[in-house]
Coordinates of C-alpha atoms in Angstrom, one line a residue:
M3 CA 10.1 69.6 177.2
S4 CA 13.5 68.8 178.7
E5 CA 15.0 68.2 175.2
H6 CA 14.0 71.7 174.3
I7 CA 15.5 73.5 177.3
T8 CA 18.1 75.4 175.3
E9 CA 15.5 76.6 172.8
I10 CA 13.2 77.7 175.6
L11 CA 16.0 79.6 177.4
V12 CA 17.1 81.5 174.2
F13 CA 13.5 82.2 173.3
A14 CA 12.7 83.5 176.8
V15 CA 15.8 85.8 177.0
L16 CA 15.1 87.4 173.6
F17 CA 11.4 87.7 174.3
L18 CA 12.0 89.4 177.7
L19 CA 14.7 91.7 176.2
V20 CA 12.2 92.9 173.5
S21 CA 9.5 93.3 176.1
G22 CA 11.8 95.5 178.1
M23 CA 12.4 97.7 175.0
G24 CA 8.6 98.0 174.7
F25 CA 8.4 99.7 178.1
V26 CA 11.5 101.8 177.5
A27 CA 9.9 103.1 174.3
A28 CA 7.6 105.4 176.4
R29 CA 10.8 107.5 177.0
W30 CA 12.0 107.2 173.4
R31 CA 11.5 110.6 171.6
R32 CA 9.1 111.3 174.4
P33 CA 7.0 114.4 173.9
D34 CA 5.8 116.7 176.8
D35 CA 2.5 114.9 176.8
L36 CA 1.4 111.5 175.4
A37 CA -2.3 112.2 176.1
S38 CA -3.4 112.6 172.5
L39 CA -4.1 110.2 169.6
D40 CA -1.4 112.0 167.6
E41 CA 1.2 111.1 170.1
W42 CA 0.0 107.8 171.6
G43 CA -1.6 106.4 168.4
L44 CA 0.6 107.9 165.7
G45 CA 3.9 108.4 167.5
G46 CA 3.6 112.2 167.0
R47 CA 3.6 111.7 163.2
K48 CA 7.4 112.2 163.3
F49 CA 8.9 108.8 162.2
G50 CA 11.6 109.0 159.6
S51 CA 12.6 106.7 156.8
W52 CA 14.3 104.0 158.7
I53 CA 11.8 103.8 161.5
T54 CA 8.9 103.8 159.1
W55 CA 10.5 101.1 157.0
F56 CA 10.9 98.8 159.9
L57 CA 7.5 99.7 161.4
V58 CA 5.5 99.2 158.2
G59 CA 7.5 96.1 157.2
G60 CA 7.0 94.7 160.7
D61 CA 3.3 95.4 160.5
L62 CA 2.7 93.8 157.1
Y63 CA 5.0 90.7 157.4
T64 CA 3.8 89.1 160.5
A65 CA 4.4 85.9 162.6
Y66 CA 1.5 84.4 160.8
T67 CA 3.1 85.1 157.5
F68 CA 6.2 83.4 158.7
V69 CA 4.4 80.2 159.4
A70 CA 1.3 80.3 157.1
V71 CA 2.9 81.0 153.7
P72 CA 5.4 78.1 153.9
A73 CA 2.5 75.9 155.3
L74 CA 0.4 76.8 152.3
L75 CA 3.2 75.7 149.9
Y76 CA 3.7 72.6 152.0
G77 CA 0.1 71.7 151.7
A78 CA -1.1 73.2 148.3
G79 CA 2.1 73.8 146.3
A80 CA 2.4 76.6 143.7
T81 CA -0.8 78.4 144.8
G82 CA 1.1 79.6 147.9
F83 CA 3.3 81.7 145.7
F84 CA 0.5 84.2 145.2
A85 CA 1.9 86.2 148.1
L86 CA 4.9 87.2 146.0
P87 CA 3.2 89.0 143.1
Y88 CA 0.7 90.6 145.4
T89 CA 3.3 92.1 147.7
I90 CA 5.2 93.4 144.6
I91 CA 2.3 95.0 142.7
T92 CA 0.8 96.6 145.8
Y93 CA 3.6 99.1 146.3
P94 CA 3.1 101.1 143.0
M95 CA -0.6 101.4 143.8
V96 CA 0.1 102.4 147.4
F97 CA 2.7 104.9 146.2
L98 CA -0.2 106.8 144.5
V99 CA -2.8 106.4 147.1
M100 CA -1.0 106.7 150.5
I101 CA 0.9 109.8 149.6
R102 CA -2.4 111.6 149.0
L103 CA -4.0 110.1 152.2
W104 CA -1.0 111.2 154.2
S105 CA -1.2 114.8 152.8
V106 CA -4.9 115.3 153.6
S107 CA -4.6 113.6 157.0
H108 CA -1.6 115.7 157.9
V109 CA -3.3 119.0 157.1
H110 CA -6.7 118.2 158.5
G111 CA -5.6 116.1 161.6
L112 CA -7.3 112.9 160.5
V113 CA -6.3 109.7 162.3
T114 CA -8.2 106.9 160.6
P115 CA -9.5 106.0 157.1
A116 CA -13.1 106.5 158.5
D117 CA -12.1 110.0 159.5
F118 CA -11.2 110.8 155.9
V119 CA -14.5 109.3 154.6
R120 CA -16.5 111.3 157.2
A121 CA -14.8 114.5 156.2
R122 CA -14.7 113.8 152.4
F123 CA -18.4 112.8 151.9
G124 CA -20.0 114.4 155.0
S125 CA -21.7 111.1 155.9
P126 CA -21.5 109.8 159.5
T127 CA -23.3 106.6 158.3
L128 CA -20.7 105.9 155.6
A129 CA -17.9 106.6 158.0
L130 CA -19.5 104.2 160.6
L131 CA -19.7 101.5 158.0
I132 CA -16.0 102.0 157.1
A133 CA -15.0 101.9 160.8
I134 CA -17.0 98.8 161.5
T135 CA -15.5 97.1 158.4
G136 CA -12.0 97.9 159.6
L137 CA -12.7 96.6 163.1
V138 CA -14.2 93.4 161.9
A139 CA -11.4 92.8 159.4
T140 CA -8.6 93.6 162.0
M141 CA -9.8 91.5 165.0
P142 CA -9.1 88.0 163.4
Y143 CA -5.8 89.4 162.1
I144 CA -4.7 90.0 165.7
A145 CA -5.9 86.6 166.8
L146 CA -3.9 85.0 164.1
Q147 CA -0.7 86.4 165.5
L148 CA -1.3 84.2 168.5
V149 CA -1.4 81.2 166.0
G150 CA 2.2 82.0 165.2
I151 CA 3.3 82.1 168.8
E152 CA 1.2 78.9 169.5
A153 CA 3.0 77.0 166.8
V154 CA 6.4 77.9 168.3
L155 CA 5.2 76.9 171.8
K156 CA 3.9 73.5 170.5
S157 CA 7.3 72.9 168.9
M158 CA 9.1 73.6 172.1
G159 CA 6.9 71.1 173.9
V160 CA 5.2 73.9 176.0
S161 CA 1.6 72.9 176.8
G162 CA -1.3 74.9 178.2
E163 CA -2.5 78.3 177.4
L164 CA -0.8 80.2 180.3
P165 CA 2.4 81.1 178.4
L166 CA 0.2 82.5 175.6
V167 CA -1.8 84.6 178.0
I168 CA 1.4 85.9 179.7
A169 CA 2.9 86.9 176.4
F170 CA -0.1 89.0 175.4
A171 CA -0.5 90.5 178.9
I172 CA 3.1 91.8 178.6
L173 CA 2.2 93.1 175.1
A174 CA -0.9 94.8 176.4
A175 CA 1.0 96.5 179.2
Y176 CA 3.8 98.1 177.1
T177 CA 1.4 99.1 174.3
Y178 CA -0.9 100.8 176.9
Q179 CA 2.1 102.7 178.3
S180 CA 4.1 103.5 175.1
G181 CA 1.6 103.5 172.3
L182 CA 2.9 103.2 168.7
R183 CA 6.4 104.0 169.9
A184 CA 6.7 100.5 171.4
P185 CA 6.2 98.4 168.1
A186 CA 8.3 101.0 166.2
L187 CA 11.3 100.4 168.5
I188 CA 10.7 96.6 168.7
A189 CA 10.4 96.3 164.9
F190 CA 14.2 96.9 164.6
V191 CA 15.0 93.8 166.6
K192 CA 12.2 91.7 165.1
D193 CA 13.1 92.4 161.5
T194 CA 16.8 92.0 162.1
L195 CA 16.2 88.5 163.7
I196 CA 14.0 87.4 160.8
Y197 CA 16.5 88.5 158.1
I198 CA 19.3 86.6 159.9
V199 CA 17.2 83.5 160.4
I200 CA 15.9 83.4 156.8
L201 CA 19.3 84.1 155.2
V202 CA 20.9 81.3 157.3
A203 CA 18.0 79.0 156.5
V204 CA 18.1 79.4 152.7
I205 CA 21.9 78.7 152.6
Y206 CA 22.3 76.1 155.4
I207 CA 19.2 74.0 154.9
P208 CA 19.5 73.4 151.1
A209 CA 23.2 72.5 151.6
R210 CA 22.0 69.8 154.0
L211 CA 19.3 68.6 151.7
G212 CA 21.4 68.3 148.5
G213 CA 20.6 71.7 146.9
M214 CA 17.5 73.5 145.6
G215 CA 17.2 71.0 142.8
S216 CA 16.6 68.1 145.2
I217 CA 14.2 70.2 147.2
F218 CA 12.0 71.0 144.1
D219 CA 12.2 67.4 143.0
A220 CA 10.8 66.3 146.3
A221 CA 8.0 68.8 146.1
R222 CA 7.1 67.7 142.6
A223 CA 7.1 64.0 143.7
K224 CA 4.8 64.8 146.6
F225 CA 2.2 66.7 144.6
E226 CA 2.2 64.3 141.7
A227 CA 1.3 61.5 144.1
T228 CA -1.7 63.3 145.7
P229 CA -5.2 63.0 144.2
A230 CA -6.3 66.5 145.3
P231 CA -7.2 68.6 142.2
G232 CA -6.4 71.9 143.9
D233 CA -2.7 71.4 144.7
G234 CA 0.3 70.9 142.5
Y235 CA 3.9 71.7 141.8
L236 CA 2.6 74.1 139.0
L237 CA -0.7 75.9 138.6
N238 CA -3.4 74.1 136.6
A239 CA -6.0 75.5 134.3
N240 CA -8.7 75.6 137.0
N241 CA -6.8 77.7 139.6
Q242 CA -4.9 80.2 137.4
L243 CA -7.7 82.7 137.4
Q244 CA -8.0 82.3 141.2
Y245 CA -4.2 82.9 141.5
V246 CA -4.3 86.1 139.5
T247 CA -7.4 87.6 141.1
L248 CA -6.3 86.6 144.6
A249 CA -2.9 88.3 144.1
F250 CA -4.5 91.4 142.6
G251 CA -7.3 91.6 145.1
S252 CA -4.9 91.1 148.0
A253 CA -2.7 93.8 146.7
M254 CA -5.6 96.3 146.6
A255 CA -6.7 95.2 150.1
L256 CA -3.3 95.3 151.9
F257 CA -3.1 99.0 152.6
L258 CA -6.9 99.4 153.2
Y259 CA -6.4 97.6 156.6
P260 CA -6.4 100.2 159.4
H261 CA -3.1 99.0 160.8
S262 CA -1.4 99.6 157.4
V263 CA -2.8 103.2 157.3
T264 CA -1.6 103.8 160.9
G265 CA 2.0 102.9 160.0
V266 CA 1.9 105.3 157.0
L267 CA 0.3 108.2 158.8
A268 CA 3.0 108.0 161.5
A269 CA 5.6 109.1 158.9
R270 CA 6.8 112.7 159.2
S271 CA 6.6 113.6 155.5
R272 CA 5.6 112.6 152.0
G273 CA 9.2 112.0 151.2
V274 CA 9.4 109.3 153.9
I275 CA 6.5 107.5 152.3
K276 CA 7.9 107.7 148.8
R277 CA 11.3 106.3 149.9
N278 CA 9.5 103.5 151.8
M279 CA 7.3 102.5 149.0
S280 CA 10.5 102.2 146.9
A281 CA 12.3 100.2 149.5
L282 CA 9.6 97.9 151.0
P283 CA 9.7 95.4 148.1
A284 CA 12.9 94.2 149.8
Y285 CA 10.5 92.4 152.2
S286 CA 9.0 90.7 149.1
L287 CA 12.3 89.1 148.4
L288 CA 12.4 87.9 152.0
L289 CA 8.9 86.6 151.6
G290 CA 9.9 84.5 148.6
L291 CA 12.7 83.0 150.7
I292 CA 10.3 82.3 153.6
A293 CA 7.8 80.6 151.2
L294 CA 10.5 78.2 150.0
L295 CA 10.7 76.8 153.6
G296 CA 7.5 74.9 152.8
Y297 CA 9.2 73.0 150.0
M298 CA 12.3 72.5 152.2
A299 CA 10.0 70.9 154.9
I300 CA 8.8 68.4 152.2
A301 CA 12.3 67.5 151.2
A302 CA 13.3 67.1 154.9
G303 CA 10.4 64.8 155.6
V304 CA 9.0 67.1 158.3
K305 CA 5.6 66.3 159.6
P306 CA 3.3 68.8 161.4
I307 CA 2.5 68.3 165.0
V308 CA -0.8 66.5 165.7
S309 CA -2.9 67.8 168.5
G310 CA -6.5 67.0 169.3
G311 CA -6.4 64.4 166.5
K312 CA -5.7 67.0 163.9
A313 CA -2.4 67.9 162.2
D314 CA -1.5 71.6 162.6
P315 CA 0.2 72.7 159.4
N316 CA 1.4 75.9 161.0
T317 CA 3.9 73.9 163.0
V318 CA 5.8 72.9 159.8
V319 CA 8.3 75.7 159.8
P320 CA 9.1 75.5 163.6
Q321 CA 9.5 71.7 163.1
L322 CA 11.8 72.2 160.2
F323 CA 14.0 74.6 162.2
D324 CA 14.0 72.0 165.1
A325 CA 15.2 69.3 162.7
M326 CA 17.8 71.3 160.9
F327 CA 19.4 73.8 163.3
P328 CA 21.4 73.4 166.5
D329 CA 19.3 74.0 169.6
W330 CA 20.6 77.5 170.3
F331 CA 19.9 78.8 166.8
T332 CA 16.5 77.1 166.8
G333 CA 15.8 79.2 169.9
V334 CA 16.8 82.3 168.0
A335 CA 14.5 81.3 165.1
Y336 CA 11.6 80.6 167.5
A337 CA 12.2 84.1 169.1
A338 CA 12.1 85.7 165.6
I339 CA 8.6 84.2 165.0
G340 CA 7.4 85.0 168.5
I341 CA 8.6 88.6 168.5
G342 CA 7.2 88.8 164.9
A343 CA 3.8 88.5 166.5
L344 CA 4.3 91.4 168.9
V345 CA 4.9 94.2 166.4
P346 CA 1.8 93.7 164.2
A347 CA -0.5 92.7 167.1
A348 CA 0.4 96.0 168.8
I349 CA -0.1 98.1 165.7
M350 CA -3.4 96.4 164.9
S351 CA -4.8 96.9 168.4
I352 CA -3.8 100.5 168.3
A353 CA -5.4 101.0 164.9
A354 CA -8.6 99.2 166.0
A355 CA -8.7 101.4 169.2
N356 CA -8.2 104.6 167.1
L357 CA -11.2 103.5 164.9
F358 CA -13.4 103.0 167.9
T359 CA -12.4 106.2 169.6
R360 CA -12.6 108.6 166.6
N361 CA -15.5 107.1 164.7
I362 CA -17.8 105.6 167.3
Y363 CA -17.0 107.1 170.7
R364 CA -16.4 110.7 169.5
E365 CA -19.0 110.6 166.8
Y366 CA -21.9 109.0 168.7
I367 CA -21.1 109.0 172.5
R368 CA -19.1 112.1 173.3
R369 CA -18.7 114.7 170.6
D370 CA -16.9 117.2 172.8
A371 CA -14.2 114.7 173.9
T372 CA -10.8 116.3 174.6
D373 CA -7.5 115.0 173.2
A374 CA -6.7 113.5 176.6
Q375 CA -10.1 111.8 176.8
E376 CA -9.6 110.3 173.3
A377 CA -6.2 108.9 174.3
A378 CA -7.6 107.4 177.5
V379 CA -10.5 105.7 175.7
S380 CA -8.2 104.5 172.9
K381 CA -5.8 102.9 175.5
I382 CA -8.7 101.0 177.1
A383 CA -10.1 100.0 173.7
S384 CA -6.7 98.6 172.8
L385 CA -6.7 96.4 175.9
V386 CA -10.2 95.2 175.1
V387 CA -9.2 94.3 171.6
K388 CA -6.2 92.2 172.8
I389 CA -8.4 90.4 175.4
G390 CA -10.9 89.6 172.6
A391 CA -8.1 88.2 170.4
V392 CA -6.9 85.9 173.3
L393 CA -10.4 84.7 173.9
V394 CA -10.9 83.9 170.3
I395 CA -7.9 81.6 170.4
L396 CA -8.8 80.0 173.8
L397 CA -12.4 79.5 173.1
I398 CA -12.7 78.9 169.4
D399 CA -11.1 76.4 167.0
P400 CA -8.0 78.2 165.5
Q401 CA -9.1 77.1 162.1
F402 CA -12.1 79.4 162.5
S403 CA -9.7 82.3 163.0
I404 CA -8.0 81.5 159.8
D405 CA -11.4 81.3 158.0
L406 CA -12.2 84.7 159.5
Q407 CA -9.1 86.1 158.1
L408 CA -10.1 85.0 154.6
I409 CA -13.4 86.7 155.2
G410 CA -11.5 89.8 156.4
G411 CA -9.7 90.2 153.1
V412 CA -12.9 90.1 151.2
I413 CA -14.8 92.6 153.4
I414 CA -11.9 95.2 153.7
L415 CA -11.9 95.4 149.9
Q416 CA -15.4 96.9 150.1
T417 CA -13.9 100.1 151.6
L418 CA -11.9 100.7 148.4
P419 CA -14.4 103.0 146.6
S420 CA -14.9 105.2 149.6
V421 CA -11.2 105.4 150.7
A422 CA -9.0 104.8 147.7
L423 CA -11.2 106.2 145.0
G424 CA -12.4 108.9 147.3
L425 CA -8.9 110.3 147.5
F426 CA -9.0 111.1 143.7
T427 CA -12.6 112.2 143.2
R428 CA -15.7 113.3 144.9
W429 CA -17.9 112.2 141.9
F430 CA -19.4 109.4 144.0
H431 CA -22.5 110.2 146.0
R432 CA -22.5 109.1 149.6
A433 CA -25.8 107.2 149.0
G434 CA -24.3 105.4 146.1
L435 CA -21.2 104.4 148.2
V436 CA -23.4 103.1 151.0
A437 CA -25.5 101.1 148.5
G438 CA -22.3 99.8 146.9
W439 CA -20.8 98.8 150.2
T440 CA -24.0 97.0 151.2
A441 CA -24.2 95.1 147.8
G442 CA -20.5 94.2 147.8
M443 CA -20.6 93.0 151.4
A444 CA -23.7 90.9 150.8
A445 CA -22.3 89.4 147.6
G446 CA -18.9 88.7 149.2
L447 CA -20.4 86.9 152.3
L448 CA -22.9 85.0 150.1
M449 CA -20.0 83.7 147.9
L450 CA -17.9 82.8 151.0
Y451 CA -20.8 81.0 152.5
N452 CA -21.1 78.8 149.4
I453 CA -17.4 77.8 149.4
A454 CA -16.7 74.4 150.9
N455 CA -13.4 72.9 152.0
P456 CA -13.4 69.1 152.3
A457 CA -9.9 69.2 153.7
T458 CA -11.0 71.0 156.8
N459 CA -14.5 69.4 156.8
H460 CA -16.2 72.8 156.3
A461 CA -19.3 73.0 154.2
H462 CA -19.3 76.9 154.3
F463 CA -16.6 79.6 154.6
G464 CA -14.0 77.1 153.6
G465 CA -11.8 79.5 151.6
S466 CA -11.9 82.4 149.1
A467 CA -11.8 80.5 145.8
F468 CA -15.3 80.7 144.4
P469 CA -16.3 78.1 141.8
L470 CA -17.6 79.8 138.6
E471 CA -19.8 76.9 138.0
K472 CA -22.0 78.2 140.9
L473 CA -22.8 81.2 138.6
G474 CA -24.0 78.8 135.9
L475 CA -20.8 78.7 133.9
D476 CA -19.6 75.4 132.4
T477 CA -16.2 75.5 133.9
K478 CA -14.2 74.2 136.9
M479 CA -12.3 77.4 137.2
T480 CA -12.4 79.4 140.5
I481 CA -12.0 83.1 141.2
Y482 CA -11.2 85.2 144.3
A483 CA -14.5 86.0 145.9
G484 CA -13.3 89.4 147.0
F485 CA -12.6 90.4 143.4
L486 CA -16.2 89.6 142.3
A487 CA -17.6 91.3 145.4
L488 CA -15.7 94.5 144.7
A489 CA -17.0 94.5 141.1
V490 CA -20.5 94.3 142.4
N491 CA -19.7 97.1 144.8
L492 CA -18.4 99.4 142.1
V493 CA -21.3 98.7 139.7
V494 CA -23.9 99.5 142.4
A495 CA -22.0 102.6 143.6
V496 CA -21.9 104.0 140.1
A497 CA -25.5 103.2 139.5
G498 CA -26.5 104.6 142.9
T499 CA -24.6 107.8 142.2
L500 CA -26.2 108.3 138.9
V501 CA -29.7 107.8 140.4
A502 CA -28.9 110.3 143.2
R503 CA -27.7 112.8 140.7
A504 CA -30.8 112.4 138.5
A505 CA -33.0 112.9 141.6
K506 CA -31.2 116.1 142.4
L507 CA -31.6 117.4 138.9
A508 CA -35.3 116.5 139.0
E509 CA -35.5 118.7 142.1
G510 CA -33.7 121.5 140.3
A511 CA -30.6 121.2 142.4
D512 CA -27.1 121.4 141.0
A513 CA -25.9 117.8 140.8
T514 CA -22.3 118.6 139.8
R515 CA -19.7 118.2 142.5
P516 CA -16.1 119.3 142.3
S517 CA -13.5 116.6 141.6
D518 CA -10.6 118.1 143.4
Y519 CA -7.2 116.6 143.7
F520 CA -4.8 116.9 146.6
A521 CA -1.8 119.0 145.8
D522 CA 1.8 118.3 146.6
E523 CA 3.1 119.0 150.1
G524 CA 4.0 122.7 150.3
D525 CA 1.4 123.7 147.7
P526 CA -1.1 125.9 149.5
R527 CA -4.0 124.3 147.6
V528 CA -3.7 121.2 149.8
H529 CA -5.1 123.4 152.6
D530 CA -8.2 124.1 150.5
V531 CA -9.1 120.5 149.8
Q532 CA -12.9 120.4 149.7
L533 CA -13.9 118.2 152.6
T534 CA -17.7 118.5 153.2
G535 CA -17.5 117.7 156.9
S536 CA -15.1 118.2 159.7
H537 CA -14.2 116.0 162.6

């Protein structure tokens, strides 16, 4: 550890500075009372363009992204670039969907995606399924932020779990006190540090390694020498379909996560969301530069840290920084990764807590809960969520958390018909949506169960690339399991809706349901949106 003393000091100073900002955030734009979910969980719904840009960007581009995307390129090659197209094509889709969700949530006081589903379709059961899906998909995401911090600590020679526990205890304390205002304020520092580190890295490191040409040549030489059929400098015929469907499926899933919705609903107007959906692709450019760090690590001859007899690929980027930068700037880079875990972890825990409070506690435990009681329960729930994330890392193999995250992307996609399509039409019957969710979830988990990964010695849940040969097709091609599961979900939802309509007609009831559209902000029709239930 002594050779990393400068890095540790710089890391600690920046980490403590940002933690202090988290506590100060409670007084930043402080309202008269924080005792409501609107104030504690959504920052008063008053964030402007700049704050929202940093908040949503800090929420989506996490510490795990910082270490995992380059690690994927380091280990698998071109497949890792899927993150680029998916973060580009997601914003036009989100532009259409999130503006509508913001409008109806703003008018009707909705806080979570499950709130919308409850009000839109009048089904507590469907809303509960959406809430549980969001919670299950979010929990491993929070745990994975610890993986990013853990990779940095390993690279600094810091052993033991105590530093990790202390870091999340500080995070829990200022999130409890300040709510969403804490990650909103910290996001400014986090993103500024990341932009500085990456811009320096993509100029300085290639200059030391002989240019980008030499870096790509080294990557090509590595993958041409490996026998693994799934990796490669370029995509091959067997993984191209997986690449396309993974990018498209991930793009559809990104803003279905509760923490993504929380960041959007905190905006003060539709105009803020429009400007952000136009400007957020700048983060995709940054992501492309981050991804190239994986190839730079190959050219630099960097090896991942081995612990417990297994190489940890997530340490590749920290090890690259340690090899290339002077100690003081390596400390800054490590701080960027560490702080990069705080913002998304805080938002995710708040989003998960809001789901529990609004769609489980208020719906099934205490229907007459006041705003203050909701806020109090949400604060406690956010602490429980963070404790759970720490326990996952301490007690379970981190590789299992990564596998859980792969599962999370598949299962959150199953909320698309109810949430995203539900914003545009009420044609779907709630029974059809429940049946579709059930079928899609079952199909997705069955496919994931049948995916093996020899590299990690996992016979089941070894990834999200489902071999089409398991469906009886004579091909070695793979496809994203979430994409097929969503297709099953939609087919069953449509069939279930048609059956429900036919049953109503047979009973002599009117099976037609209005297909209303949310009007623009300022249009009085937005106040008359037909929501069958009310929270």
